Coordinates of C-alpha atoms in Angstrom, one line a residue:
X1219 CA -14.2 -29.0 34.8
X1220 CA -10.9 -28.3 33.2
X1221 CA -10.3 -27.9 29.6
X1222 CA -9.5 -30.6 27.1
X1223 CA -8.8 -31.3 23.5
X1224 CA -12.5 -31.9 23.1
X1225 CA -13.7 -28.8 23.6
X1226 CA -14.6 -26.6 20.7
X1227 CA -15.8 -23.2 19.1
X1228 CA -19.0 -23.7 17.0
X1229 CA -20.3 -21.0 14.6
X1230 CA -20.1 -18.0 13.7
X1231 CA -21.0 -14.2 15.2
X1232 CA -21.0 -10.7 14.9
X1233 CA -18.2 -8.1 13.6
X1234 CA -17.5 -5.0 15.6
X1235 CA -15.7 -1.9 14.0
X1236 CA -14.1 1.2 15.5
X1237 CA -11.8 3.9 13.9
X1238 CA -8.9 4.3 16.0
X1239 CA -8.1 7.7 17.0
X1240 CA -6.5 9.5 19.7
X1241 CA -9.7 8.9 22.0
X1242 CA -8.7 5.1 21.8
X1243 CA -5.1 5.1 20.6
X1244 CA -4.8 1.3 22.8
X1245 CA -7.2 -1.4 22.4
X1246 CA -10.7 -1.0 23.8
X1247 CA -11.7 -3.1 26.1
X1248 CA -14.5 -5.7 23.9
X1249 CA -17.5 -3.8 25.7
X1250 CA -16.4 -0.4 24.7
X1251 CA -16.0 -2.2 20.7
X1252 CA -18.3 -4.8 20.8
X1253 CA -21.6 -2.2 20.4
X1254 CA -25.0 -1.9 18.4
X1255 CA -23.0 1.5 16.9
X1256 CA -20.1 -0.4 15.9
X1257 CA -21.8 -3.3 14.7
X1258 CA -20.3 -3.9 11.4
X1259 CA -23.1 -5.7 9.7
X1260 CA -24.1 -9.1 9.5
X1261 CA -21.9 -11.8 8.4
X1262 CA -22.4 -14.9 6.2
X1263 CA -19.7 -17.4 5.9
X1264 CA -18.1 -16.6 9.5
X1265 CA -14.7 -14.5 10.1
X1266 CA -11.3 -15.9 9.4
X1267 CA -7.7 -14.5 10.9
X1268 CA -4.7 -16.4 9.0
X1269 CA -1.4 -16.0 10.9
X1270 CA 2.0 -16.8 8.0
X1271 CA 5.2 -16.6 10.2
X1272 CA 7.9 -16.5 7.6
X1273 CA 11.6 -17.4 8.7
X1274 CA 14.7 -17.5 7.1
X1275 CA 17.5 -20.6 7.6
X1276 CA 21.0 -20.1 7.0
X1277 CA 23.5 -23.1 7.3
X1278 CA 27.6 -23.5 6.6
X1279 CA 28.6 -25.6 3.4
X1280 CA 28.6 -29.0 5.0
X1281 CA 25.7 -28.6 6.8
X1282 CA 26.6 -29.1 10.3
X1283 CA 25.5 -25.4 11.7
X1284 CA 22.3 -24.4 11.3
X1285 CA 19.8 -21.4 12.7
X1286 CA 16.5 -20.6 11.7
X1287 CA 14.8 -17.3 12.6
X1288 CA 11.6 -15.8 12.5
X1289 CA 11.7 -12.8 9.9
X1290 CA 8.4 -11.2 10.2
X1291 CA 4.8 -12.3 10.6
X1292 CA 1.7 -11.6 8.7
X1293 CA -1.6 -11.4 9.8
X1294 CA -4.7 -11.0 8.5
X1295 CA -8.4 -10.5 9.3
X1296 CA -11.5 -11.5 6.2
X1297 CA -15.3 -11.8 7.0
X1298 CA -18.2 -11.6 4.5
X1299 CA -21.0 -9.1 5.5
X1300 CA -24.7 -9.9 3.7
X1301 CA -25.9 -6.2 5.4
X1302 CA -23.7 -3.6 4.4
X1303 CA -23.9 -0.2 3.3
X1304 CA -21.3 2.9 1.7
X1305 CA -20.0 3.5 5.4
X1306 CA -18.7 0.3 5.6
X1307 CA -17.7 0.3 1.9
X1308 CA -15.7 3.2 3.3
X1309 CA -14.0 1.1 6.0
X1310 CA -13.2 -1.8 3.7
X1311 CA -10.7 0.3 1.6
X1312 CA -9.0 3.5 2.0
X1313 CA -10.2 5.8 -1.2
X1314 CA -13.8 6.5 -0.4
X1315 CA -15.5 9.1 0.3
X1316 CA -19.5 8.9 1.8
X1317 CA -21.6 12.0 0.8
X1318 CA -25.1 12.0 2.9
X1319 CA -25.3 15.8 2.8
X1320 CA -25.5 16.9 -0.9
X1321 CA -28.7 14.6 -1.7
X1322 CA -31.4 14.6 0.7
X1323 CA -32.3 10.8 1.5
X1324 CA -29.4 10.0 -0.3
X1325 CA -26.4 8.3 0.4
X1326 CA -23.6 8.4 -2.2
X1327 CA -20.2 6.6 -1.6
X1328 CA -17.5 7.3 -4.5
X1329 CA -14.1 5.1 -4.1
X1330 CA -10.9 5.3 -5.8
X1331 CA -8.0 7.6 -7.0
X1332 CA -4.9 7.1 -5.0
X1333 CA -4.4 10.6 -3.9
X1334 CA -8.0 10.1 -1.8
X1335 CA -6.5 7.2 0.4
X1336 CA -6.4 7.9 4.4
X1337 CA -5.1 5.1 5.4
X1338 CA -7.2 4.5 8.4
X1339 CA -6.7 1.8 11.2
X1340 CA -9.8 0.4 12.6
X1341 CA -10.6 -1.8 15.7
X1342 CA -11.9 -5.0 14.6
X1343 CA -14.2 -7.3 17.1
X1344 CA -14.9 -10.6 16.4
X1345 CA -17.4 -11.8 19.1
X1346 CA -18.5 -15.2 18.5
X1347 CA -22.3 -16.4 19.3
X1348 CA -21.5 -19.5 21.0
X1349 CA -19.3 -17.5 24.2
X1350 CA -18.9 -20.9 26.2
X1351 CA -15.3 -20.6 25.3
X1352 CA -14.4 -17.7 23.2
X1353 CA -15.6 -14.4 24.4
X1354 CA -14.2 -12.1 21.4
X1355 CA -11.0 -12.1 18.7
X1356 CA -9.8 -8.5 18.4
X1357 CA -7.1 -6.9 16.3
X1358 CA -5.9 -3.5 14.7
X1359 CA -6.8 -3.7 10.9
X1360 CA -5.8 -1.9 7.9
X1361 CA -7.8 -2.7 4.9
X1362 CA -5.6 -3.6 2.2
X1363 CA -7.1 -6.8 0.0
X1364 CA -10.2 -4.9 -1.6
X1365 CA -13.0 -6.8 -1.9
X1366 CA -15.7 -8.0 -4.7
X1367 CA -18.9 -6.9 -4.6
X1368 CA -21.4 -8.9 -7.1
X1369 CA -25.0 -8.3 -7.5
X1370 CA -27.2 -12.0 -8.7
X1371 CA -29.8 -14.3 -7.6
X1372 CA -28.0 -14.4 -4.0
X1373 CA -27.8 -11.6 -1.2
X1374 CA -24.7 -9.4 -2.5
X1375 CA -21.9 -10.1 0.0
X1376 CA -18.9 -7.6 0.7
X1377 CA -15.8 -9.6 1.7
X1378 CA -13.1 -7.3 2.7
X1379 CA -9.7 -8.3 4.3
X1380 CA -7.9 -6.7 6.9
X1381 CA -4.0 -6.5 7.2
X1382 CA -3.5 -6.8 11.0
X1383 CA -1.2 -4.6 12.5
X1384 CA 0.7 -4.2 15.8
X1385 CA -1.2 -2.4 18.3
X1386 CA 1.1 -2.6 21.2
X1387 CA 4.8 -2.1 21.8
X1388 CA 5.4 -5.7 21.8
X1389 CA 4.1 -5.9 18.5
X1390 CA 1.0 -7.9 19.2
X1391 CA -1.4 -8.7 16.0
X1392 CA -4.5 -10.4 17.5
X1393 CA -5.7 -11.1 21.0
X1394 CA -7.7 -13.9 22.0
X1395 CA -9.9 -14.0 25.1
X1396 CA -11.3 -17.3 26.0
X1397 CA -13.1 -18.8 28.8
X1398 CA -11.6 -21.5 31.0
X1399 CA -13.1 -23.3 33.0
X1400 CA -12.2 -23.5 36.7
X1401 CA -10.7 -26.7 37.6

């Protein structure tokens, strides 16, 4: 069966995060990411990437010659996590720091001063539940649009967002893997 304009993607899934360092300075293949170790948490109110190309027109006087071209791109990667905890408040931002050494049973996350920030990049894993045609979403984020954080009647959801960067020298953002069926 081949694929047609009436197939879809249906819910939501799980978020997979892995700080990029020299061990895995290219993408991971989604096995290597998608793991109960790297299992960012659980999310409520699914993942969304937002792609913003932004180009620039220039045109004579009279109108007659025009060209458009693509300036730059943005990219971005936001999920809301109901399970979370101060290591992922340290990968949702770059100015924490996660103490689990000074107070036994203790966990203590402190975040914020600018001189504290590390700038990490992580690999992000989106891996949906329903695989019949996605398999996974991955990209190379930066966390750079905070997040809220507000405790009420509900479960207390952490929404970070994720510049994406390139991770390739072709200056790639995001990579999707989908299923297709044979035909």
């Amino acid at each position: 069966m081949a694929f047609t304009n009436k197939d879809m993607v249906l819910g939501s899934g799980s978020v997979y995060m892995l700080k990029k360092d020299a061990t895995n300075a290219t993408m991971p293949a989604v096995a290597t990411i998608a793991t109960a170790e790297n299992l960012a948490g659980y999310i409520q109110g699914g993942f969304t990437l937002s792609y913003k190309p932004t180009y620039n027109t220039d045109k004579d006087d009279s109108g007659i010659i025009e060209k458009t071209v693509m300036k730059e791109e943005e990219v971005k990667a936001k999920f809301g996590l109901i399970t979370w905890n101060g290591e992922f408040i340290k990968k949702s931002t770059q100015t924490a720091e996660v103490d689990t050494t000074t107070t036994v049973g203790k966990r203590i996350t402190e975040v914020g001063g600018v001189s504290n920030a590390v700038m990490d990049l992580y690999w992000i894993c989106f891996v949906p539940d329903d695989t019949d045609r996605i398999e996974a979403l991955q990209v190379l984020g930066l966390a750079t649009g905070g997040f809220d954080l507000a405790f009420g009647e509900k479960a207390s959801k952490l929404e970070p967002e994720f510049e994406c960067k390139p991770y390739d020298e072709d200056g790639h953002k995001f990579k999707l893997t989908e299923t297709v069926p044979a035909a």
